[in-house]
PDB file of C-alpha atoms in Angstrom:
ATOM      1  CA  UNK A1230      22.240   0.682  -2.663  1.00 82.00           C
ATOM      2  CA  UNK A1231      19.667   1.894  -0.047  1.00 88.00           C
ATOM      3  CA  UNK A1232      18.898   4.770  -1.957  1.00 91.00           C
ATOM      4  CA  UNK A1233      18.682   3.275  -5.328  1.00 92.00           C
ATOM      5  CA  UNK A1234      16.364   0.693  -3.617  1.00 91.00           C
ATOM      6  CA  UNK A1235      14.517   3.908  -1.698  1.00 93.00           C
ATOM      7  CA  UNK A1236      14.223   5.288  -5.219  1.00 95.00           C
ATOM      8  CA  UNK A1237      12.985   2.234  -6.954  1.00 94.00           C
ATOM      9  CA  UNK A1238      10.006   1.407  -4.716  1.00 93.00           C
ATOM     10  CA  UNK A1239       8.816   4.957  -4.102  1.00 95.00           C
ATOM     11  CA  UNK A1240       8.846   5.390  -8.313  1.00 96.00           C
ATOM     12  CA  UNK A1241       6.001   3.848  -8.384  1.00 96.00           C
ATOM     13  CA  UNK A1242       4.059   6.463  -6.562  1.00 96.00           C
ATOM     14  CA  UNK A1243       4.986   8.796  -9.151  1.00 97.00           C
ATOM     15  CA  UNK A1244       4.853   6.498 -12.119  1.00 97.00           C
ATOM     16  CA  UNK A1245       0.797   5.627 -11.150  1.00 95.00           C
ATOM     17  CA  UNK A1246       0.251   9.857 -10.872  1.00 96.00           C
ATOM     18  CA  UNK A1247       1.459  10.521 -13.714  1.00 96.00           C
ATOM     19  CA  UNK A1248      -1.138   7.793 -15.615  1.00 95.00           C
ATOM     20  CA  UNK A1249      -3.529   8.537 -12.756  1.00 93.00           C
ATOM     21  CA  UNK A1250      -3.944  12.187 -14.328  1.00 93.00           C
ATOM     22  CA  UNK A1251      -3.707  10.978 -18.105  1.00 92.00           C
ATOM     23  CA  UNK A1252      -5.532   8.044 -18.324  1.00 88.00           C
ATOM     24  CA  UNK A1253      -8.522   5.948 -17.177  1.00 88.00           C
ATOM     25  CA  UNK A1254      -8.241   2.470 -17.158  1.00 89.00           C
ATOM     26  CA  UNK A1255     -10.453  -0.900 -17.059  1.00 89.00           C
ATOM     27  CA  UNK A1256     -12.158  -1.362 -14.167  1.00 87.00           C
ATOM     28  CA  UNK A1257     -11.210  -5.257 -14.161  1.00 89.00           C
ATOM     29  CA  UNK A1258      -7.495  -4.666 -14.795  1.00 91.00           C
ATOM     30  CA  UNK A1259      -7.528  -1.754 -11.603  1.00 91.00           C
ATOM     31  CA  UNK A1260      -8.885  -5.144  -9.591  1.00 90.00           C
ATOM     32  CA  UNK A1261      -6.227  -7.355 -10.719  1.00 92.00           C
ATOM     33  CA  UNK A1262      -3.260  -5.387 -10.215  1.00 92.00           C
ATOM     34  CA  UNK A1263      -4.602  -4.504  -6.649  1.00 92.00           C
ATOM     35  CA  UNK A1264      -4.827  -8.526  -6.618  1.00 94.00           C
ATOM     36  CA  UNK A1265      -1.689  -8.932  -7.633  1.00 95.00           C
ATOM     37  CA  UNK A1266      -0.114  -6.542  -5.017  1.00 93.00           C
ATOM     38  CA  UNK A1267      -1.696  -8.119  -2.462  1.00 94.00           C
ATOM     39  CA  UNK A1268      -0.422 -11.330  -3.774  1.00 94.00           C
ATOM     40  CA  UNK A1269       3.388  -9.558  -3.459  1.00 94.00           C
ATOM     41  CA  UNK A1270       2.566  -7.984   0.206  1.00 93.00           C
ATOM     42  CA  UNK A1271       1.679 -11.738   1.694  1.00 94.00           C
ATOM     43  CA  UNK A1272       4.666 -12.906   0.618  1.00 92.00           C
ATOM     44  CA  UNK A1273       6.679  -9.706   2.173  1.00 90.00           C
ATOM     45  CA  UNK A1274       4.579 -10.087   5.242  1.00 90.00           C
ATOM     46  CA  UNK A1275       5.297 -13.493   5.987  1.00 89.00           C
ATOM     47  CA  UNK A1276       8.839 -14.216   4.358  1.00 87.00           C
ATOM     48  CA  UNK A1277      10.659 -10.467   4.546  1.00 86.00           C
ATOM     49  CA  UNK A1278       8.686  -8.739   8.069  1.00 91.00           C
ATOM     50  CA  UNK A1279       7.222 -11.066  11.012  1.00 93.00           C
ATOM     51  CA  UNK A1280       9.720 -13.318   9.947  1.00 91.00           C
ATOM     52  CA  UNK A1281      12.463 -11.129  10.483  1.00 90.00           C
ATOM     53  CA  UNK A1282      10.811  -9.440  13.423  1.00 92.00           C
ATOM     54  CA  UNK A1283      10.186 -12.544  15.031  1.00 94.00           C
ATOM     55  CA  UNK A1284      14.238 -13.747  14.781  1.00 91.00           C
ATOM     56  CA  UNK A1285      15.188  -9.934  15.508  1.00 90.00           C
ATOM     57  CA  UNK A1286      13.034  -9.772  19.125  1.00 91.00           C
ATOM     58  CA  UNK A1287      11.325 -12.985  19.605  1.00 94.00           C
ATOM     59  CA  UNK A1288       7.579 -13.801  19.327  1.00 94.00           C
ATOM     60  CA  UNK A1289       6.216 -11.369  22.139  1.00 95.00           C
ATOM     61  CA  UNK A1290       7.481  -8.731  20.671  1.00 94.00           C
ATOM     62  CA  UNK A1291       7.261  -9.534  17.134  1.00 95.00           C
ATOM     63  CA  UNK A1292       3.236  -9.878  17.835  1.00 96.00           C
ATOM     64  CA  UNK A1293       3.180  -6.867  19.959  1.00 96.00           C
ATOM     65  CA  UNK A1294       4.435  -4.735  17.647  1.00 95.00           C
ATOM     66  CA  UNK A1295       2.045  -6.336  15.169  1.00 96.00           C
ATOM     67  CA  UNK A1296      -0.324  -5.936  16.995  1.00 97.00           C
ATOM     68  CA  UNK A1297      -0.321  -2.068  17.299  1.00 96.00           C
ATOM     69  CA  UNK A1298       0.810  -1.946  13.681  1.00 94.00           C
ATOM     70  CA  UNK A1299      -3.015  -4.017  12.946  1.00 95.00           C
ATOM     71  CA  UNK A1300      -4.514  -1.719  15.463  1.00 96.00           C
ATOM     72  CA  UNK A1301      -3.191   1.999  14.178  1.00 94.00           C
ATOM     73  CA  UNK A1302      -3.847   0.971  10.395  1.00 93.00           C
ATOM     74  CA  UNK A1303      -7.457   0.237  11.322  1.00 93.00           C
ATOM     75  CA  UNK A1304      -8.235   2.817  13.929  1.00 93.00           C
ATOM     76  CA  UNK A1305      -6.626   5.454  10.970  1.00 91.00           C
ATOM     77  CA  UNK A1306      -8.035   3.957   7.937  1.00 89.00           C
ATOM     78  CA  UNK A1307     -11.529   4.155   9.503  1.00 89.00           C
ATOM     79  CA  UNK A1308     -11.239   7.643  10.232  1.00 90.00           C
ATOM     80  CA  UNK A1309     -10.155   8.194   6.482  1.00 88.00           C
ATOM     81  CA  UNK A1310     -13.009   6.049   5.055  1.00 86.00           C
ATOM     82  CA  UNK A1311     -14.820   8.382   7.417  1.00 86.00           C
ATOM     83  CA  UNK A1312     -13.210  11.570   5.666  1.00 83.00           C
ATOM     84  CA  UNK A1313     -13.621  10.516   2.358  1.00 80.00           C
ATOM     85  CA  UNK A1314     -17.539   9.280   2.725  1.00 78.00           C
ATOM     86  CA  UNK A1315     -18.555  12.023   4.387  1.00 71.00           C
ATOM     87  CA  UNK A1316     -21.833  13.363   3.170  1.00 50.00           C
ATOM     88  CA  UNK A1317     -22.240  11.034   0.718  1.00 53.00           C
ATOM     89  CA  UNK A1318     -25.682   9.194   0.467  1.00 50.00           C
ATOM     90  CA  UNK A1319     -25.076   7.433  -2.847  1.00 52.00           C
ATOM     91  CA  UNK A1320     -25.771   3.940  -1.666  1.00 48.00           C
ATOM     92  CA  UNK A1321     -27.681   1.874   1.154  1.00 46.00           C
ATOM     93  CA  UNK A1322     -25.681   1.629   4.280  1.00 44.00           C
ATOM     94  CA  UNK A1323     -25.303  -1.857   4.539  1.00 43.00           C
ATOM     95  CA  UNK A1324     -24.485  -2.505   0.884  1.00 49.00           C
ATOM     96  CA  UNK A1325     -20.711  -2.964   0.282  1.00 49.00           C
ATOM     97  CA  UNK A1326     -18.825  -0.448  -1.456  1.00 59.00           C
ATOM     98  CA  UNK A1327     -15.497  -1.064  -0.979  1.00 63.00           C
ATOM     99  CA  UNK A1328     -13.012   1.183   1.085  1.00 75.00           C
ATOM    100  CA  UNK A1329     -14.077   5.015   0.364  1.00 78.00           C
ATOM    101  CA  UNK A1330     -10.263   6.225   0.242  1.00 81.00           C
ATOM    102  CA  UNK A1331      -9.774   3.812  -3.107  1.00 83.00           C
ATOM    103  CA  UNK A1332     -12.443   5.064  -5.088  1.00 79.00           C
ATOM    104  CA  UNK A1333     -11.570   3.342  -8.129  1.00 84.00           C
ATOM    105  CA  UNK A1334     -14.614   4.565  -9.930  1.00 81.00           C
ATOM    106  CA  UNK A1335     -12.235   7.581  -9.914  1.00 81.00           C
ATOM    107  CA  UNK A1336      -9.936   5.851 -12.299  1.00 85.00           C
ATOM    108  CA  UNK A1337     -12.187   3.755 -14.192  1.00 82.00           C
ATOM    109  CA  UNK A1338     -13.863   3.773 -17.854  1.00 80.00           C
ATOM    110  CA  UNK A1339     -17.352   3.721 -18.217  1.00 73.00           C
ATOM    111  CA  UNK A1340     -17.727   4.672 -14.308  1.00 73.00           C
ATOM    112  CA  UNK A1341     -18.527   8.135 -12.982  1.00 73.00           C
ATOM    113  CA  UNK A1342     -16.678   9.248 -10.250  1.00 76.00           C
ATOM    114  CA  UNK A1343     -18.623   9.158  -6.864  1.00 72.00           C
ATOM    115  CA  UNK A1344     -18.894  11.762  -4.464  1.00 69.00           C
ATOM    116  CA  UNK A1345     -16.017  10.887  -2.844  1.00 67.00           C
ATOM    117  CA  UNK A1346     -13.486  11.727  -5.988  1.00 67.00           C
ATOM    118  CA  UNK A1347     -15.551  15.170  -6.910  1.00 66.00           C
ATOM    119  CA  UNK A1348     -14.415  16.458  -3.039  1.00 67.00           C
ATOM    120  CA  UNK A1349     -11.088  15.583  -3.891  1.00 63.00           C
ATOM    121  CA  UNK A1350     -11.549  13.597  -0.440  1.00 76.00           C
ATOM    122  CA  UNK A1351     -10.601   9.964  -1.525  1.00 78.00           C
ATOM    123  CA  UNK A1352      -6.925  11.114  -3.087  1.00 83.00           C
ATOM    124  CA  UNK A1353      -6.184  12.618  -0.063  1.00 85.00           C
ATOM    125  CA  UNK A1354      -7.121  10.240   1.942  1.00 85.00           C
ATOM    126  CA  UNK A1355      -5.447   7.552   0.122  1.00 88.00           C
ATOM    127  CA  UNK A1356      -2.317   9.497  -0.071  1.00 90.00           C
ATOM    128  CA  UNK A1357      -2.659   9.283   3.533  1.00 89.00           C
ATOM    129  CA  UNK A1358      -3.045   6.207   3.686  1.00 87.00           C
ATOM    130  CA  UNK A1359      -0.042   4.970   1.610  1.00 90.00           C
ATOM    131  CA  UNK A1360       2.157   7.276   3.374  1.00 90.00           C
ATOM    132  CA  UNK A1361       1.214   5.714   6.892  1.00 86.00           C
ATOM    133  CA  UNK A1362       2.148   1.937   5.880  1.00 84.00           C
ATOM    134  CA  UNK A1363       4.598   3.323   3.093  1.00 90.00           C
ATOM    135  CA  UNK A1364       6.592   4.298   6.545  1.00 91.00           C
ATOM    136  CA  UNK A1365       7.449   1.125   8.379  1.00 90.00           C
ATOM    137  CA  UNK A1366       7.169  -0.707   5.309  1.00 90.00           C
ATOM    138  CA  UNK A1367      10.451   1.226   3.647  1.00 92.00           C
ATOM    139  CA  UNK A1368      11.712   2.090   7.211  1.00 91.00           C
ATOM    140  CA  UNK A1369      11.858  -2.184   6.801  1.00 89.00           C
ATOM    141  CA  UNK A1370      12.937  -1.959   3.716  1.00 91.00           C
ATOM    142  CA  UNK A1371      16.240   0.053   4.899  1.00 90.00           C
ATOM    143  CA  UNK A1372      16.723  -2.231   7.679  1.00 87.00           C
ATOM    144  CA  UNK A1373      16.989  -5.436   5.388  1.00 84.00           C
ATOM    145  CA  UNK A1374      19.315  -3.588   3.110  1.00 85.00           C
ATOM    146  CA  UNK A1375      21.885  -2.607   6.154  1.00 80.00           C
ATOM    147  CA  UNK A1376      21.721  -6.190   7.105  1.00 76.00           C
ATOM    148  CA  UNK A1377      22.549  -7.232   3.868  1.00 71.00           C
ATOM    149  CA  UNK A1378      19.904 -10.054   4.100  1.00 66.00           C
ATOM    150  CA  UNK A1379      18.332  -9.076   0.142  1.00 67.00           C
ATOM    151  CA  UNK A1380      14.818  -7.284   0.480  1.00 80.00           C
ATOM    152  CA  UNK A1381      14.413  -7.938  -3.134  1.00 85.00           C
ATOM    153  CA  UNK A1382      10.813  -9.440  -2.291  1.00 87.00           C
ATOM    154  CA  UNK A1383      10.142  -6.232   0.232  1.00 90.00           C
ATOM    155  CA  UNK A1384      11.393  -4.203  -2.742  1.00 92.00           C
ATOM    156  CA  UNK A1385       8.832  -5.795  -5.295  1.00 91.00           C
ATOM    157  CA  UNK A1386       5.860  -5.892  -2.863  1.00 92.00           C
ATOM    158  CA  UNK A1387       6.342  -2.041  -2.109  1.00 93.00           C
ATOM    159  CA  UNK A1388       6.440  -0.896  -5.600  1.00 94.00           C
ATOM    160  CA  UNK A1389       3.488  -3.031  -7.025  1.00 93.00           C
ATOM    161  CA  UNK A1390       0.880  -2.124  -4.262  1.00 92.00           C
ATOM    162  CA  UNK A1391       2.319   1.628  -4.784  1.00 93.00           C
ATOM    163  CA  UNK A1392       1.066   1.867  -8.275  1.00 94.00           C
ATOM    164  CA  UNK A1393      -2.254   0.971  -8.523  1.00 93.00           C
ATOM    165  CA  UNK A1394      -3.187   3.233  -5.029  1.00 91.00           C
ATOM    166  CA  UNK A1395      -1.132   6.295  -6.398  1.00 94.00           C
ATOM    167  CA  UNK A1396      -3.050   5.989 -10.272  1.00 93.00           C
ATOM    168  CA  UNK A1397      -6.592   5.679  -8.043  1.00 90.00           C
ATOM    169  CA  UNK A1398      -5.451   8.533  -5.482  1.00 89.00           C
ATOM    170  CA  UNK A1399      -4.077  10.852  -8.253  1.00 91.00           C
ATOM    171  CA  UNK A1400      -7.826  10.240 -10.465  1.00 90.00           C
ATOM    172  CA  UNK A1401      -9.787  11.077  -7.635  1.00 87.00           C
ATOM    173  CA  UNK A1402      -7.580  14.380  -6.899  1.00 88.00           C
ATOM    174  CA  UNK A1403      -8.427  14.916 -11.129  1.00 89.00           C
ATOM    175  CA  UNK A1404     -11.886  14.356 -10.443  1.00 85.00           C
ATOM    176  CA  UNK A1405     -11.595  17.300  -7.556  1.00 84.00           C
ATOM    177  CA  UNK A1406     -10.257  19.299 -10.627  1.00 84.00           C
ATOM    178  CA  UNK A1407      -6.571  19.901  -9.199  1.00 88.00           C
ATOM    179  CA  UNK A1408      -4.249  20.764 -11.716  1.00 92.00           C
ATOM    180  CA  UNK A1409      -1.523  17.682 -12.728  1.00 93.00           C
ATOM    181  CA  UNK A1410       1.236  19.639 -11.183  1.00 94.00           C
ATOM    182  CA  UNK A1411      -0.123  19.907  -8.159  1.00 94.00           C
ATOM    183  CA  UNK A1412      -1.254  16.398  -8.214  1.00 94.00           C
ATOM    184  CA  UNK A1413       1.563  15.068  -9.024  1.00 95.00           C
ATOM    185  CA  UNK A1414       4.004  17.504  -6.787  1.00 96.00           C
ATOM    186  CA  UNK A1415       1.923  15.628  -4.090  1.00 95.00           C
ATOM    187  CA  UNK A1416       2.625  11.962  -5.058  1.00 96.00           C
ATOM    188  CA  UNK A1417       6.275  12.791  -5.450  1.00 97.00           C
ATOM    189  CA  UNK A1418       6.623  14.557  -2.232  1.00 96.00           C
ATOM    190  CA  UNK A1419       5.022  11.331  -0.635  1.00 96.00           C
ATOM    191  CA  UNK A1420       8.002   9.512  -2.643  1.00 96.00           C
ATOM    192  CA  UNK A1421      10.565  11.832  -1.284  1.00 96.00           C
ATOM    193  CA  UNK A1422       9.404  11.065   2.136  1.00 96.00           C
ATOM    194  CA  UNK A1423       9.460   7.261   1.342  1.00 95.00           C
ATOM    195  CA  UNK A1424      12.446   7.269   0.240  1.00 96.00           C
ATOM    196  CA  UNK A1425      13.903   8.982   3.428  1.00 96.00           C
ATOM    197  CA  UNK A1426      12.254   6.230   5.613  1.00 94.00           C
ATOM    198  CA  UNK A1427      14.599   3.842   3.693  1.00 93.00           C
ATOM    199  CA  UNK A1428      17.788   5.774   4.629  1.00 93.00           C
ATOM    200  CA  UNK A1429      16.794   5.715   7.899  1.00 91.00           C
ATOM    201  CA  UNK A1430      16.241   2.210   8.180  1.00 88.00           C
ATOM    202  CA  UNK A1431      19.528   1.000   6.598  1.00 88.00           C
ATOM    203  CA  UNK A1432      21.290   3.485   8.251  1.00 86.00           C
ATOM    204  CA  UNK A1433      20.553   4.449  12.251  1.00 81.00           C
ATOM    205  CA  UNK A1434      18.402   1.990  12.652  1.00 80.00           C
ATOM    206  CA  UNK A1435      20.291  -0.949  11.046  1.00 74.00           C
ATOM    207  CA  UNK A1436      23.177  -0.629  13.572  1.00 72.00           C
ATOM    208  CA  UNK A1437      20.238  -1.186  16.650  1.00 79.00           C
ATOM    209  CA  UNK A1438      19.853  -3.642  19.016  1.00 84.00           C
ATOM    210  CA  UNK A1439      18.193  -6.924  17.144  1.00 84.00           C
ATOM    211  CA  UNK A1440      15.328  -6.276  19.495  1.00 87.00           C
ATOM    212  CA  UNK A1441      15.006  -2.572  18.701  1.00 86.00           C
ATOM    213  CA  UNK A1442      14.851  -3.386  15.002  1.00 88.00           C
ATOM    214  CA  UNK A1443      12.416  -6.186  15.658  1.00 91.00           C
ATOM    215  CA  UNK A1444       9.686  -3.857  16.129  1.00 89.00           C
ATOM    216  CA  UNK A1445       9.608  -1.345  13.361  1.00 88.00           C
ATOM    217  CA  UNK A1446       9.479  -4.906  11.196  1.00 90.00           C
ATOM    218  CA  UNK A1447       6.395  -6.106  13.050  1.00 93.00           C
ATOM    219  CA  UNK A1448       4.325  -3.042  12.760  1.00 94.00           C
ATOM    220  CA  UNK A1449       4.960  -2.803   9.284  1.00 92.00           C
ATOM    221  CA  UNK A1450       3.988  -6.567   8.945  1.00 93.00           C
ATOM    222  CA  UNK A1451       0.717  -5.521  11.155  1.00 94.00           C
ATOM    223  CA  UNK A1452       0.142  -2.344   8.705  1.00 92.00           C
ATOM    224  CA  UNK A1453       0.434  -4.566   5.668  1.00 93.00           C
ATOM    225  CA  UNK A1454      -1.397  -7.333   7.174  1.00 94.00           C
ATOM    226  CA  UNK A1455      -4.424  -4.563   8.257  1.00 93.00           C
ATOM    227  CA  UNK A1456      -4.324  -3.092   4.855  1.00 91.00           C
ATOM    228  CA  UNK A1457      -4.846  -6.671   3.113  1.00 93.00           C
ATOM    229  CA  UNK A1458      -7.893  -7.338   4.935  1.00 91.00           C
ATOM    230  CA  UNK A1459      -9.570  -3.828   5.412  1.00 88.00           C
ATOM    231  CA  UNK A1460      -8.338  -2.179   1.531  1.00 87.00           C
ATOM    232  CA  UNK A1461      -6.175  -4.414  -1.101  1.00 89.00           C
ATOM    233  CA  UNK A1462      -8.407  -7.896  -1.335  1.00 90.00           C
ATOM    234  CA  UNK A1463     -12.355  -6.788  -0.545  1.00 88.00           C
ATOM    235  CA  UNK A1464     -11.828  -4.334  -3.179  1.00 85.00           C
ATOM    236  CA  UNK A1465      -9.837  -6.375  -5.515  1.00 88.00           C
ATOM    237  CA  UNK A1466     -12.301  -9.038  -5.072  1.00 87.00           C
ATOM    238  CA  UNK A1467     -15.680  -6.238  -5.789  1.00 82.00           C
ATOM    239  CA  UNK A1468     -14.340  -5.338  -9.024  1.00 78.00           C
ATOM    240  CA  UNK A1469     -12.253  -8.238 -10.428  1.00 83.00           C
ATOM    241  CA  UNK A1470     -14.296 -11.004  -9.494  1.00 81.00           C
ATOM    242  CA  UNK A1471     -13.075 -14.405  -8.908  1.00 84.00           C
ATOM    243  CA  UNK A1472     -10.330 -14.126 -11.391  1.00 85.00           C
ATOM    244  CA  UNK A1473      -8.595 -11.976  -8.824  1.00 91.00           C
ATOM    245  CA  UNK A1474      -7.636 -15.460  -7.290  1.00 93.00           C
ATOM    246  CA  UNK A1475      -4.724 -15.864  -9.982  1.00 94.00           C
ATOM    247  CA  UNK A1476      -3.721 -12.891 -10.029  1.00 95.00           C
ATOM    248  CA  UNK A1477      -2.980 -12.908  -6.424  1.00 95.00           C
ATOM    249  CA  UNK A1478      -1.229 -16.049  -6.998  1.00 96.00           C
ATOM    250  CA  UNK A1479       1.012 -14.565  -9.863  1.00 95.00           C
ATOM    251  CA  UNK A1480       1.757 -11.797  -7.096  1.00 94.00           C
ATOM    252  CA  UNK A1481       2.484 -14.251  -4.455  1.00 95.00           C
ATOM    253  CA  UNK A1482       4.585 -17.020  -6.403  1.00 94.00           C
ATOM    254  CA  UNK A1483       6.758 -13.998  -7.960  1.00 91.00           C
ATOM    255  CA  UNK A1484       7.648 -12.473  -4.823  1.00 91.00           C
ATOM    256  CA  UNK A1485       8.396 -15.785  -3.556  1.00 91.00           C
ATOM    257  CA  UNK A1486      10.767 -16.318  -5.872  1.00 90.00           C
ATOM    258  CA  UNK A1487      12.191 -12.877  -5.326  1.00 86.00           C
ATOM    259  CA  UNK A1488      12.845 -13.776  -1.358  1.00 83.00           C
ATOM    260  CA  UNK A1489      14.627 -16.494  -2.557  1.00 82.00           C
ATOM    261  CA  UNK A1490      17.255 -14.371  -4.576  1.00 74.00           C
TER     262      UNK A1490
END
């Protein structure tokens, strides 16, 4: 079961290559499923990972270990936005632009990729970026499945915020002008390493102390909570407008429903 669930969620990473290298897509409909995965990833955070962190170890742990999982997202994803702007001058400094590592104009119609997708910068980066909360967030993943306590919600939130970063990091590699093999040997080796985070976490780590397992849980919750605030929603919001508000909703009320299964 851990592997089929290992297998599911890290298919999505591959799935969003493979239309990442064929296809560009509305610019509006990139925003709203990034919406909509954050919608599925607050519902995860609160209901699937501090939760369980917090009844695993107890509040001082559960918010230090979210604590350094907020702090090493940040700290990381800074240095990437770093990486994947460098040397580009396209637009006033103070003007928002979204997070440089999703470069959605990468994987957009009508928009032509920014200097960040040409150096083949932004893919890598975001691959980067997915596999350092992709980690704890499977590693979680695994741990809810060798509880048996469901992780259906986990499960969901994993595999919809998956998609839309692998189509944007695997358009931006395109842009670069990397062959689709290579791209998409990439994505799926990303996968394969997902997937191994979820054997992991159903099986050494799922026979732990409750306090040993609580904080893998509450860095991943501090990861996901870091990557809402500093990726998923400000861009979300800069392309999608305000009808990004029900789409995060949709996200939200179906992984809801999922946590209750």
């Amino acid at each position: 079961m851990s592997l089929l669930f290992g297998v599911v969620a890290s298919s999505a990473l591959v799935i969003g290559a493979l239309i990442g290298v064929r296809f560009n897509l509305p610019k509006r409909l990139l925003a709203i499923l990034l919406s909509f995965a954050a919608g599925s990833l607050i519902t995860a955070l609160a209901f699937e990972l501090f939760e369980d962190a917090f009844e695993h170890g107890g509040i001082w742990r559960a918010a230090i270990g979210l604590a350094a999982g907020a702090i090493v997202f940040t700290v990381l994803s800074a240095l990437l936005d770093r990486w994947a702007q460098a040397g580009s001058q396209d637009t006033p400094a103070d003007e928002y632009q979204g997070s440089a590592k999703l470069d959605t104009d990468s994987a957009a119609q009508g928009h032509a990729p920014s200097k960040a997708s040409t150096k083949g910068a932004a893919g890598l980066a975001l691959l980067a970026a997915v596999t350092l909360d992709g980690v704890p967030e499977n590693v979680a993943l695994g741990v809810a499945l060798g509880e048996g306590t469901g992780g259906l919600a986990l499960l969901a939130a994993i595999f919809v915020s998956n998609f839309p970063e692998a189509l944007v990091g695997a358009s931006s590699m395109r842009d670069q002008g990397r062959s689709s093999a290579a791209i998409v040997g990439l994505w799926v080796g990303c996968a394969a390493l997902l997937v191994i985070a979820v054997l992991i976490g159903a099986g050494p780590l799922s026979g732990s102390d409750p306090e040993t397992i609580s904080i893998p849980l509450a860095f991943a919750a501090g990861a996901v909570i870091a990557s809402l605030a500093d990726t998923l929603m400000p861009e979300a919001y800069e392309n999608g407008g305000p009808a990004v508000a029900l789409s995060t909703a949709a996200g939200f009320l179906l992984s809801f429903v999922l946590s209750l299964m």
